[in-house]
Coordinates of C-alpha atoms and ligand atoms in Angstrom, one line a residue:
Chain D
M1 CA 0.0 0.0 0.0
S2 CA 1.2 3.5 -0.8
A3 CA 0.8 6.6 1.3
T4 CA -2.0 9.1 0.5
V5 CA -0.8 11.7 3.0
E6 CA 2.6 12.1 4.4
F7 CA 4.0 14.6 6.9
R8 CA 7.7 15.2 7.0
H9 CA 8.9 17.1 10.1
V10 CA 6.0 19.5 10.0
T11 CA 5.8 22.3 12.5
K12 CA 3.0 24.9 12.9
R13 CA 3.0 27.9 15.2
F14 CA 0.3 30.4 16.1
G15 CA 2.4 33.3 17.5
D16 CA 4.0 31.9 20.6
I17 CA 1.9 28.7 20.6
L18 CA 3.6 25.7 19.1
A19 CA 0.5 23.9 17.8
L20 CA 2.4 21.1 16.0
Q21 CA 6.0 20.1 16.7
D22 CA 8.0 18.2 14.1
I23 CA 5.3 15.8 13.1
S24 CA 6.2 12.9 10.8
L25 CA 3.3 10.7 9.7
C26 CA 2.2 8.4 6.9
L27 CA -1.4 7.6 6.1
E28 CA -1.9 4.5 4.0
N29 CA -4.2 4.5 1.0
G30 CA -7.7 3.7 1.9
E31 CA -7.2 3.2 5.6
F32 CA -9.4 4.5 8.4
F33 CA -7.0 6.5 10.5
S34 CA -7.9 8.2 13.8
V35 CA -6.2 11.0 15.6
I36 CA -7.0 11.2 19.3
G37 CA -5.8 13.5 22.0
P38 CA -7.1 16.0 24.5
S39 CA -8.7 19.3 23.5
G40 CA -6.1 21.8 22.3
C41 CA -3.5 19.2 21.4
G42 CA -3.5 20.2 17.7
K43 CA -5.9 17.8 16.0
T44 CA -7.8 20.4 14.1
T45 CA -4.6 22.1 13.1
L46 CA -3.4 18.8 11.7
L47 CA -6.5 18.4 9.5
K48 CA -6.4 22.0 8.3
L49 CA -2.8 21.5 7.3
I50 CA -3.8 18.5 5.2
G51 CA -6.7 20.5 3.7
G52 CA -4.5 23.5 2.9
L53 CA -6.5 25.9 5.1
L54 CA -3.2 26.4 7.0
T55 CA 0.3 26.3 5.8
P56 CA 3.2 24.7 7.8
D57 CA 5.9 26.9 9.2
A58 CA 8.5 24.1 8.6
G59 CA 8.5 20.7 6.9
E60 CA 6.7 19.2 4.0
I61 CA 3.2 17.8 3.4
L62 CA 2.7 15.3 0.6
I63 CA -0.5 14.1 -0.9
D64 CA -0.1 11.2 -3.3
G65 CA 3.6 11.6 -3.3
K66 CA 3.5 15.3 -4.3
V67 CA 4.6 18.1 -2.1
V68 CA 1.5 20.3 -1.6
N69 CA 2.8 23.0 0.7
D70 CA 2.2 25.7 -1.9
I71 CA -1.1 24.3 -3.3
P72 CA -4.1 26.2 -2.1
S73 CA -7.0 24.5 -0.4
Y74 CA -9.3 24.7 -3.4
R75 CA -6.9 22.7 -5.6
R76 CA -6.2 19.9 -3.2
S77 CA -7.9 16.5 -3.4
S78 CA -8.9 16.5 0.3
N79 CA -12.1 17.4 2.0
I80 CA -13.0 18.2 5.6
V81 CA -16.2 17.5 7.4
F82 CA -16.0 20.3 9.9
Q83 CA -16.6 20.1 13.6
N84 CA -19.8 22.2 13.3
Y85 CA -20.6 20.7 9.8
A86 CA -20.3 24.2 8.2
L87 CA -23.3 23.6 5.9
F88 CA -24.2 26.7 3.9
P89 CA -27.3 28.0 5.6
H90 CA -28.5 29.9 2.5
L91 CA -28.5 26.8 0.3
N92 CA -30.7 23.7 0.4
V93 CA -29.3 20.2 1.0
F94 CA -29.0 19.5 -2.7
E95 CA -27.2 22.8 -3.4
N96 CA -24.8 22.2 -0.5
V97 CA -23.9 18.8 -2.0
A98 CA -23.6 20.3 -5.5
F99 CA -21.5 23.2 -4.3
G100 CA -18.2 21.5 -4.9
L101 CA -19.4 19.6 -7.9
R102 CA -20.3 22.7 -9.8
L103 CA -16.8 24.0 -9.4
Q104 CA -15.2 20.6 -10.1
M105 CA -17.2 19.6 -13.1
T106 CA -17.3 22.9 -15.1
G107 CA -19.5 22.3 -18.1
A108 CA -21.5 19.5 -16.6
T109 CA -25.2 19.4 -17.5
A110 CA -27.8 19.8 -14.8
S111 CA -28.8 16.2 -15.0
E112 CA -25.2 15.0 -14.5
L113 CA -25.0 17.2 -11.4
R114 CA -28.3 15.9 -10.1
H115 CA -27.3 12.3 -10.7
K116 CA -24.0 12.6 -8.8
A117 CA -25.4 14.6 -6.0
D118 CA -28.4 12.3 -5.6
K119 CA -26.1 9.3 -5.5
A120 CA -24.0 10.9 -2.7
L121 CA -27.1 11.7 -0.8
G122 CA -28.1 8.0 -1.3
V123 CA -24.9 6.8 0.3
V124 CA -25.7 8.8 3.4
R125 CA -29.4 7.8 3.1
L126 CA -30.8 11.2 2.6
E127 CA -32.2 10.8 -0.9
D128 CA -35.4 12.6 -0.2
F129 CA -33.9 15.5 1.7
G130 CA -32.5 17.5 -1.2
D131 CA -35.1 20.3 -0.9
R132 CA -34.7 20.9 2.8
M133 CA -32.7 23.8 4.2
P134 CA -29.9 22.8 6.7
G135 CA -31.7 24.5 9.5
Q136 CA -34.6 22.0 9.1
L137 CA -32.4 19.0 9.7
S138 CA -31.4 17.2 12.9
G139 CA -27.7 17.2 14.0
G140 CA -27.2 13.7 12.7
Q141 CA -28.8 14.5 9.3
Q142 CA -26.7 17.7 9.0
Q143 CA -23.6 15.7 9.6
R144 CA -24.5 13.2 6.9
V145 CA -25.1 16.1 4.5
A146 CA -21.6 17.3 5.3
V147 CA -20.2 13.8 4.7
A148 CA -22.1 13.6 1.4
R149 CA -20.8 17.1 0.4
A150 CA -17.3 15.8 0.8
L151 CA -17.8 12.3 -0.6
V152 CA -19.3 13.5 -3.8
L153 CA -16.0 15.1 -4.9
R154 CA -14.2 11.7 -4.6
P155 CA -11.2 13.2 -2.8
K156 CA -8.1 11.2 -2.0
V157 CA -8.7 11.8 1.7
I158 CA -11.7 12.7 3.8
M159 CA -11.2 14.3 7.2
L160 CA -13.8 14.3 9.9
D161 CA -13.3 16.7 12.8
E162 CA -15.0 15.3 16.0
P163 CA -18.1 14.7 13.9
L164 CA -20.0 12.9 16.5
A165 CA -19.3 15.1 19.5
A166 CA -22.6 17.0 19.3
L167 CA -24.8 13.9 19.0
D168 CA -26.5 11.9 21.7
R169 CA -25.2 8.4 22.6
K170 CA -27.6 6.3 20.6
L171 CA -27.3 8.5 17.4
R172 CA -23.5 8.4 17.9
K173 CA -23.4 4.6 17.8
E174 CA -25.5 4.6 14.7
M175 CA -23.4 7.2 13.0
Q176 CA -20.2 5.3 13.9
A177 CA -21.5 2.2 12.2
E178 CA -22.7 4.4 9.2
L179 CA -19.3 6.0 8.8
R180 CA -17.6 2.6 8.9
R181 CA -20.0 1.3 6.2
I182 CA -19.4 4.4 4.0
H183 CA -15.7 4.0 4.4
Q184 CA -15.9 0.4 3.2
E185 CA -18.2 1.3 0.4
V186 CA -16.1 4.1 -1.1
G187 CA -12.5 3.0 -0.2
I188 CA -11.3 6.5 0.4
T189 CA -8.7 7.3 3.1
F190 CA -10.5 8.6 6.2
V191 CA -8.9 10.7 8.9
Y192 CA -11.1 10.8 11.9
V193 CA -10.4 13.2 14.8
T194 CA -11.8 12.7 18.2
H195 CA -11.0 12.9 21.9
D196 CA -12.9 9.7 22.6
H197 CA -10.5 6.8 22.6
E198 CA -13.2 4.2 22.7
V199 CA -14.8 5.5 19.5
A200 CA -11.4 5.7 17.8
M201 CA -10.5 2.1 18.8
S202 CA -13.7 0.7 17.6
M203 CA -13.5 2.3 14.2
S204 CA -9.9 2.6 13.1
D205 CA -7.4 0.6 11.3
R206 CA -4.7 2.7 13.0
L207 CA -4.6 5.6 15.3
A208 CA -2.3 8.3 16.4
V209 CA -2.3 9.6 20.0
M210 CA -1.4 13.3 20.3
D211 CA -0.5 15.6 23.2
H212 CA 0.7 19.2 23.1
G213 CA 1.4 19.2 19.4
I214 CA 3.4 16.0 19.4
I215 CA 2.5 12.5 18.2
E216 CA 3.1 10.2 21.1
Q217 CA 2.4 6.9 19.4
V218 CA 1.0 5.5 16.2
G219 CA -0.3 2.0 15.9
D220 CA -3.3 -0.3 15.5
P221 CA -5.9 -0.2 18.3
D222 CA -4.6 -3.4 19.9
T223 CA -1.1 -2.1 20.2
I224 CA -2.1 1.3 21.5
Y225 CA -4.4 -0.3 24.0
H226 CA -2.2 -3.1 25.3
R227 CA 1.3 -1.8 24.6
P228 CA 1.3 2.0 25.1
Q229 CA 4.8 3.4 24.8
T230 CA 4.5 6.5 26.9
R231 CA 3.0 7.4 30.2
F232 CA 0.6 9.9 28.4
V233 CA -0.7 7.2 26.0
A234 CA -1.1 4.7 28.9
E235 CA -3.1 7.2 30.9
F236 CA -5.1 8.5 28.0
M237 CA -6.1 5.0 27.1
G238 CA -7.2 4.4 30.7
A239 CA -4.3 2.3 32.0
S240 CA -4.0 4.4 35.1
N241 CA -1.7 2.2 37.1
I242 CA 1.8 3.4 36.6
F243 CA 4.8 2.1 38.6
E244 CA 8.3 3.5 38.5
G245 CA 11.4 2.0 40.1
E246 CA 14.6 0.2 39.9
I247 CA 15.2 -3.1 38.2
A248 CA 16.0 -5.9 40.5
E249 CA 16.9 -9.5 39.9
Q250 CA 14.9 -12.2 41.8
T251 CA 16.6 -15.3 43.2
D252 CA 14.9 -17.5 40.6
G253 CA 16.4 -15.3 37.8
A254 CA 13.2 -13.5 37.0
R255 CA 13.2 -9.8 36.7
A256 CA 11.3 -7.5 39.0
L257 CA 10.7 -3.8 39.6
R258 CA 11.3 -2.3 43.0
T259 CA 9.5 1.0 43.7
A260 CA 10.6 3.7 46.1
S261 CA 7.6 2.8 48.3
G262 CA 8.9 -0.8 48.7
L263 CA 6.7 -2.6 46.3
T264 CA 8.3 -5.5 44.4
I265 CA 6.6 -6.4 41.1
D266 CA 7.6 -9.5 39.1
V267 CA 7.6 -8.8 35.4
D268 CA 8.0 -10.7 32.2
I269 CA 10.0 -8.0 30.5
D270 CA 13.5 -7.7 29.3
P271 CA 14.1 -4.1 30.4
S272 CA 15.2 -2.1 27.4
S273 CA 18.1 -0.3 29.2
G274 CA 19.4 1.2 32.3
K275 CA 18.7 0.6 35.9
T276 CA 15.2 2.0 36.1
M277 CA 11.9 1.1 34.5
C278 CA 8.4 2.4 34.2
L279 CA 5.4 0.1 34.0
S280 CA 1.7 0.5 33.1
L281 CA -1.0 -1.9 34.1
R282 CA -4.6 -1.9 32.9
P283 CA -7.2 -1.9 35.7
E284 CA -9.1 -4.8 34.2
L285 CA -6.0 -7.0 34.6
I286 CA -5.9 -6.6 38.3
D287 CA -8.0 -9.0 40.4
V288 CA -9.4 -8.1 43.8
Y289 CA -10.3 -10.9 46.2
T290 CA -10.3 -11.8 49.9
P291 CA -7.0 -13.3 51.1
D292 CA -8.5 -16.8 51.9
L293 CA -9.5 -17.3 48.3
G294 CA -5.9 -17.7 47.4
I295 CA -6.0 -17.2 43.7
P296 CA -2.4 -17.9 42.5
H297 CA -1.2 -14.7 41.0
Q298 CA 2.5 -14.0 40.7
N299 CA 2.1 -10.6 42.2
Q300 CA -0.1 -10.4 45.3
Y301 CA -0.4 -7.5 47.7
Q302 CA -2.5 -6.9 50.8
G303 CA -4.6 -3.8 50.9
E304 CA -7.8 -2.0 51.8
I305 CA -10.7 -0.9 49.6
V306 CA -10.8 2.9 49.5
S307 CA -13.8 3.4 47.2
R308 CA -16.0 1.6 44.8
I309 CA -17.6 2.8 41.6
F310 CA -20.4 0.9 40.0
L311 CA -20.1 1.2 36.2
G312 CA -22.9 -1.2 35.1
N313 CA -20.9 -3.9 33.3
A314 CA -18.0 -3.6 35.8
V315 CA -17.1 -2.4 39.2
E316 CA -14.1 -0.2 39.8
Y317 CA -12.2 -0.5 43.1
V318 CA -9.6 1.9 44.4
V319 CA -7.3 -0.1 46.7
R320 CA -4.6 1.2 49.0
L321 CA -1.8 -1.3 49.4
E322 CA 0.2 -1.6 52.6
T323 CA 3.0 0.3 50.9
D324 CA 0.5 3.2 50.5
D325 CA 0.5 2.7 46.7
I326 CA -2.9 3.3 45.2
I327 CA -4.2 0.8 42.6
L328 CA -7.2 1.0 40.3
S329 CA -8.9 -2.3 39.5
R330 CA -11.9 -3.1 37.3
V331 CA -13.8 -6.3 37.9
P332 CA -16.5 -7.5 35.6
S333 CA -20.0 -7.3 37.2
R334 CA -20.8 -11.0 36.5
Q335 CA -18.2 -11.9 39.2
L336 CA -20.8 -11.0 41.7
R337 CA -19.2 -12.2 44.8
Q338 CA -16.4 -9.8 44.1
S339 CA -18.4 -6.7 43.5
A340 CA -19.6 -7.1 47.1
Y341 CA -16.6 -5.4 48.7
K342 CA -17.1 -2.2 50.5
P343 CA -14.8 0.6 51.4
G344 CA -12.7 -0.5 54.4
D345 CA -12.7 -4.2 53.5
R346 CA -9.3 -5.9 53.7
V347 CA -8.5 -7.5 50.3
T348 CA -5.7 -8.9 48.2
A349 CA -4.9 -7.3 44.8
G350 CA -3.2 -9.6 42.4
W351 CA -2.0 -9.8 38.8
N352 CA 0.2 -11.9 36.7
R353 CA 3.7 -11.1 35.6
D354 CA 2.8 -10.8 31.9
C355 CA 0.2 -8.2 32.5
C356 CA 2.7 -5.4 32.9
N357 CA 3.7 -3.2 30.0
E358 CA 6.9 -1.3 29.9
L359 CA 6.8 2.4 29.1
K360 CA 9.6 3.9 27.2
H361 CA 9.6 7.1 29.3
Chain B
M1 CA -45.7 30.9 32.4
N2 CA -46.2 34.5 31.3
R3 CA -45.5 37.0 34.0
R4 CA -48.0 39.8 34.0
S5 CA -46.4 43.2 34.4
P6 CA -47.5 45.3 37.3
P7 CA -50.2 47.9 36.5
A8 CA -47.9 50.8 37.4
L9 CA -45.4 49.7 34.8
T10 CA -48.0 49.3 32.2
I11 CA -49.3 52.8 32.8
A12 CA -45.8 54.2 32.7
A13 CA -45.2 52.5 29.4
I14 CA -48.4 53.9 27.9
L15 CA -47.4 57.4 29.1
V16 CA -44.0 57.2 27.5
F17 CA -45.6 56.0 24.3
C18 CA -48.0 58.9 24.3
F19 CA -45.2 61.3 25.0
I20 CA -43.4 60.0 22.0
Y21 CA -46.3 59.9 19.6
A22 CA -48.7 62.7 20.8
P23 CA -47.1 65.4 18.7
L24 CA -47.2 63.1 15.7
M25 CA -50.9 62.3 16.4
V26 CA -51.7 66.0 16.6
L27 CA -49.9 66.5 13.3
V28 CA -51.9 63.7 11.6
A29 CA -55.2 65.0 13.1
Y30 CA -54.6 68.6 11.8
S31 CA -53.7 67.3 8.4
L32 CA -57.3 65.8 8.2
N33 CA -58.9 69.0 9.6
T34 CA -61.1 71.2 7.4
A35 CA -60.3 74.4 9.4
E36 CA -57.6 76.2 7.7
Y37 CA -56.7 78.6 10.4
G38 CA -56.7 78.3 14.2
V39 CA -56.7 75.2 16.3
G40 CA -60.4 74.2 16.3
W41 CA -61.7 71.1 14.7
G42 CA -63.7 71.8 11.7
G43 CA -64.4 68.4 10.3
F44 CA -62.7 65.6 8.4
T45 CA -61.2 66.1 4.9
L46 CA -58.6 64.8 2.6
E47 CA -58.5 68.1 0.7
W48 CA -55.0 68.9 1.9
Y49 CA -53.6 65.7 0.6
R50 CA -55.3 66.3 -2.7
R51 CA -53.7 69.7 -2.9
I52 CA -50.2 68.3 -2.2
F53 CA -50.5 66.0 -5.2
E54 CA -51.4 68.9 -7.3
D55 CA -48.7 71.2 -6.1
R56 CA -45.9 71.6 -8.7
D57 CA -43.3 72.8 -6.2
I58 CA -43.8 69.9 -4.0
Q59 CA -43.5 67.5 -6.9
R60 CA -40.3 69.1 -7.9
S61 CA -38.9 68.9 -4.4
L62 CA -39.9 65.2 -4.2
G63 CA -38.0 64.7 -7.4
V64 CA -34.9 66.4 -6.0
S65 CA -35.2 64.4 -2.8
L66 CA -35.3 61.1 -4.7
L67 CA -32.6 62.2 -7.1
V68 CA -30.4 62.8 -4.0
S69 CA -31.4 59.8 -1.8
I70 CA -31.4 57.0 -4.3
P71 CA -27.8 57.6 -5.5
T72 CA -26.8 58.3 -1.9
V73 CA -28.2 54.9 -0.7
L74 CA -26.6 53.0 -3.6
V75 CA -23.2 54.5 -3.3
S76 CA -23.0 54.5 0.5
T77 CA -24.2 50.9 0.7
A78 CA -21.6 49.8 -1.8
L79 CA -18.9 51.8 0.0
G80 CA -20.1 50.5 3.4
T81 CA -19.8 46.9 2.1
V82 CA -16.3 47.4 0.9
N83 CA -15.4 49.2 4.1
A84 CA -16.8 46.5 6.3
F85 CA -14.9 43.9 4.4
A86 CA -11.7 45.8 4.9
L87 CA -12.3 46.3 8.6
Y88 CA -13.2 42.7 9.2
R89 CA -10.9 40.8 6.9
F90 CA -7.6 42.6 6.9
Q91 CA -5.2 43.7 9.5
F92 CA -3.7 47.1 8.9
R93 CA -2.1 49.7 11.0
G94 CA -4.5 52.1 12.7
K95 CA -7.5 49.8 12.2
D96 CA -8.9 50.3 15.7
F97 CA -8.5 54.1 15.3
Y98 CA -10.3 54.0 12.0
K99 CA -13.1 52.0 13.5
F100 CA -13.4 54.5 16.3
M101 CA -13.5 57.3 13.8
L102 CA -16.6 55.8 12.2
Y103 CA -18.6 56.5 15.3
I104 CA -17.8 60.2 15.5
P105 CA -19.9 61.4 12.6
L106 CA -22.9 59.5 14.2
V107 CA -22.7 61.7 17.3
M108 CA -21.5 64.9 15.7
P109 CA -24.0 67.8 15.6
S110 CA -25.5 68.2 12.1
V111 CA -24.9 71.9 12.2
V112 CA -21.1 71.2 12.5
I113 CA -21.2 68.7 9.7
G114 CA -23.2 71.1 7.5
I115 CA -20.9 74.0 8.1
S116 CA -17.8 72.0 7.5
Q117 CA -19.2 70.5 4.3
L118 CA -20.1 73.9 3.1
L119 CA -16.6 75.2 3.9
L120 CA -15.1 72.3 2.0
F121 CA -17.2 73.1 -1.1
V122 CA -16.4 76.8 -1.0
F123 CA -12.8 75.9 -0.5
I124 CA -12.6 73.7 -3.6
K125 CA -14.9 76.1 -5.4
K126 CA -17.6 73.6 -6.1
E127 CA -20.9 75.1 -7.1
L128 CA -23.7 74.1 -4.7
G129 CA -26.5 71.9 -6.1
I130 CA -27.7 68.4 -6.2
L131 CA -24.2 67.0 -6.6
T132 CA -22.9 68.6 -3.4
I133 CA -26.0 67.4 -1.5
I134 CA -25.3 63.9 -2.7
F135 CA -21.7 64.1 -1.7
A136 CA -22.6 65.4 1.8
H137 CA -25.2 62.7 2.2
I138 CA -22.9 59.9 1.2
S139 CA -20.3 61.2 3.7
F140 CA -22.7 61.0 6.6
T141 CA -24.4 57.8 5.7
V142 CA -21.3 55.7 5.0
P143 CA -20.5 55.3 8.7
L144 CA -24.0 54.0 9.3
T145 CA -23.9 51.5 6.4
T146 CA -20.4 50.3 7.4
L147 CA -21.4 49.6 11.0
V148 CA -24.6 47.9 10.1
I149 CA -22.9 45.6 7.5
L150 CA -19.9 45.0 9.8
G151 CA -22.3 43.9 12.5
R152 CA -23.8 41.3 10.2
M153 CA -20.4 40.2 9.0
Q154 CA -19.2 39.5 12.5
R155 CA -22.0 37.1 12.9
I156 CA -21.0 35.0 9.8
D157 CA -19.3 31.8 10.8
R158 CA -15.8 31.9 9.3
T159 CA -15.7 28.1 8.9
L160 CA -18.3 28.5 6.2
E161 CA -15.7 30.3 4.1
D162 CA -13.1 27.6 5.0
A163 CA -15.6 25.0 3.9
A164 CA -16.1 26.8 0.5
M165 CA -12.4 26.9 -0.1
D166 CA -12.1 23.3 1.0
L167 CA -14.8 22.4 -1.6
G168 CA -12.9 24.0 -4.4
A169 CA -13.9 27.7 -4.4
D170 CA -11.1 30.2 -4.8
E171 CA -11.3 33.5 -2.8
I172 CA -13.5 35.4 -5.3
T173 CA -15.9 32.5 -5.8
T174 CA -16.1 32.2 -2.0
V175 CA -17.1 35.8 -1.6
R176 CA -19.6 35.6 -4.4
R177 CA -21.3 32.3 -3.5
V178 CA -21.0 32.4 0.3
T179 CA -20.0 35.6 1.9
L180 CA -22.2 38.0 -0.1
P181 CA -25.3 35.9 0.0
L182 CA -25.0 35.6 3.8
L183 CA -24.3 39.3 4.0
K184 CA -27.4 40.2 1.9
P185 CA -29.8 40.9 4.8
G186 CA -27.2 43.2 6.4
I187 CA -26.7 45.1 3.1
Y188 CA -30.5 45.5 2.6
A189 CA -30.9 46.7 6.2
A190 CA -28.1 49.2 5.7
A191 CA -29.7 50.5 2.6
L192 CA -33.1 50.8 4.2
L193 CA -31.7 52.6 7.2
A194 CA -29.6 55.0 5.1
F195 CA -32.5 56.0 2.9
P196 CA -34.5 57.9 5.6
W197 CA -31.2 59.4 7.0
S198 CA -30.7 60.9 3.6
F199 CA -34.3 61.5 2.7
N200 CA -35.2 63.3 6.0
D201 CA -32.0 65.3 6.5
F202 CA -32.7 69.0 6.8
V203 CA -29.8 70.6 8.6
I204 CA -26.8 69.4 6.5
T205 CA -28.8 69.7 3.3
Y206 CA -29.7 73.3 4.2
F207 CA -26.1 74.2 4.2
V208 CA -25.0 72.6 1.0
A209 CA -28.1 72.9 -1.1
G210 CA -27.6 76.2 -2.7
V211 CA -30.5 78.1 -4.2
G212 CA -31.9 75.9 -6.9
A213 CA -32.1 72.5 -5.3
S214 CA -34.6 72.2 -2.5
T215 CA -35.4 68.8 -1.1
L216 CA -38.7 67.9 0.5
P217 CA -37.7 68.8 4.1
I218 CA -36.4 72.2 2.8
R219 CA -39.6 72.8 0.9
V220 CA -41.6 72.1 4.1
Y221 CA -39.4 74.5 6.0
S222 CA -39.9 77.3 3.4
M223 CA -43.7 76.6 3.5
I224 CA -43.8 77.0 7.2
R225 CA -42.1 80.3 7.0
L226 CA -45.2 81.5 5.1
G227 CA -47.4 80.2 7.9
V228 CA -48.4 76.7 9.0
S229 CA -51.1 75.5 6.7
P230 CA -52.9 72.1 7.0
M231 CA -51.1 71.3 3.7
V232 CA -47.8 71.3 5.6
N233 CA -49.3 69.0 8.1
A234 CA -50.4 66.6 5.5
L235 CA -47.0 66.7 3.8
G236 CA -45.3 66.2 7.2
T237 CA -47.5 63.1 7.8
L238 CA -46.5 61.6 4.4
I239 CA -42.8 62.4 5.0
V240 CA -42.9 60.7 8.4
L241 CA -44.8 57.6 7.3
I242 CA -42.8 56.6 4.2
P243 CA -39.3 56.3 5.7
L244 CA -40.8 54.9 8.9
L245 CA -42.1 51.9 6.9
L246 CA -38.7 51.5 5.4
V247 CA -37.0 51.6 8.8
V248 CA -39.3 49.0 10.1
A249 CA -38.6 46.8 7.1
G250 CA -34.9 47.3 7.6
I251 CA -35.0 46.3 11.3
L252 CA -37.0 43.2 10.4
L253 CA -34.5 42.2 7.8
E254 CA -31.5 42.8 10.0
R255 CA -33.1 40.6 12.7
R256 CA -33.7 37.8 10.4
K257 CA -31.6 34.8 11.3
I258 CA -28.5 33.8 9.3
Ligands
LIG401 N1 -6.1 30.4 14.6 C1 -5.5 30.2 15.7 N2 -4.8 31.2 16.3 C2 -4.2 31.0 17.5 N3 -4.0 29.9 18.1 C3 -4.7 28.8 17.6 C4 -5.4 28.9 16.3 N4 -5.9 27.7 16.0 C5 -5.5 26.9 17.0 N5 -4.7 27.5 17.9 C6 -4.1 26.9 19.1 O1 -3.4 25.8 18.7 C7 -3.5 24.7 19.6 C8 -4.1 23.5 18.9 O2 -5.4 23.8 18.5 P1 -6.4 22.8 17.7 O3 -5.7 22.2 16.6 O4 -7.7 23.5 17.4 O5 -6.6 21.7 18.9 P2 -7.7 20.5 18.9 O6 -8.4 20.4 17.6 O7 -6.9 19.3 19.2 O8 -8.6 20.8 20.1 C9 -4.4 25.3 20.7 O9 -3.5 25.7 21.7 C10 -5.1 26.4 20.1 O10 -5.4 27.4 21.1
LIG402 MG1 -10.6 20.7 17.3

């Protein structure tokens, strides 16, 4: 597969604000790529750079192997579905969809235009809405018009900027499925921006996690979820147990991490380098049980429940170990006997060696 | 639930309303009065209105007024649009100062504007007449049209223009297909507000009109000097009503949602 969009050491500043810092990135042809990160980390800026609505201060942007730094937005084969949809309020749905077509197909007959626009409206299932004004549509419908308006031009890449943020939960689920379907149907590269890591994981072939104008990690959802490389990615993906300490060798030859608080954690990792190491551990990999149950985990620690949050399909426990380390554990609800612990109960928290993931820094 | 306003407030509101409109109602009443002299009510008539429509001088003045106001509105709306674009779109030195300067003519006494316009025309040796009136009118209506259009422009979502460019429209196409259509209600509102400003103006026009060109307000003034006749009342009523309707239309347009 070849790259549709490539960033080579791209930097973008707004005055004193460094919005993007030395970004290098490759989007494969036809993939569904998500960009996630907290608000203000530079996601929209990244999209606008691809679309040509902003120009980089340093570095090169390539679309289909050609440097496009000096190509204005209206001559690039990329389209954005804006965060607020940006439908033209003075034009009806059909004219919104036909807006780009009229400019792209100069000399097209009215029936050619109508055919193409209707087909795009069909893809988003709004065939009968051509005569409506944008103001008469629901949020979900407006968003689909915005998608159709971009799709109809058959760009190399379509970018969606937090397109589901304004929708309620049920509609969001539907639109997610819809976008996946459309992506498979048209085979265009999709870049999807969101701050919701669950949405990104469920939809994407690959994703990039951003923070403060830097790409922290790029990978497929599985890797990002289970093997975060940095503390930021681990925490952003909800792996909130982080341990830092020195590497120690156990008597049986296995490796372990010894924290400053006195915790010794057996690990299954060949530490990359040096004497210290940083680990992340997902809450759902930590078991909480009463000492007498004696489940054989390689790492077991006594502690006390500090608080309990009922999530519906799971229960989250905050456990304070005897070393004063705080641990977050998530236990599935069906293990009913375990959801019964209350704050103050004495428990054992345990996990296996291979559950720990090493963070690079 | 609707909250009913207390009776005292209702009465106060009615009094204020009367205070504003009582003079006007008296004017309208007298314009329909058969008694030509004095203040007594002599009976209902439309005679004075009929006489207005037959009066050659009044017709000529109306012609002059329209000949002044229509070009004034067209030019000052166009200039206001360009001006608002410049103020909103581009950064230049002294922009804030320039913006501030737009407000000054709106609060400056008409007499001062009139005198200074007259001085200017005398200085450049321009003969007074319709052209000088138009020039003066444009200069005092442009701040108004600029500010009205600028207000509308500030309410246009900038991402709409980004979207147009993203969809393949260059800068000029974007302005033509997106910005101007969205600005249209503001442009109409500016024109409808500028018209009565120009059409009704007496003070400034009085200074720059010269002898030949008398607009309708100036005609009314010279008629009054010969004594207040019911015909003046009728004319006054008409002059008030026509621009009033335009202003109401302008406000409604400006309020219309984007
Ligand atoms: N036009 C602009 N002028 C100044 N600062 C901007 C502009 N656009 C974005 N920024 C700043 O750049 C950073 C990244 O913004 P953005 O890309 O919009 O973030 P995100 O979409 O991830 O929320 C933020 O700190 C934001 O305040
Ligand atoms: Mg954003």
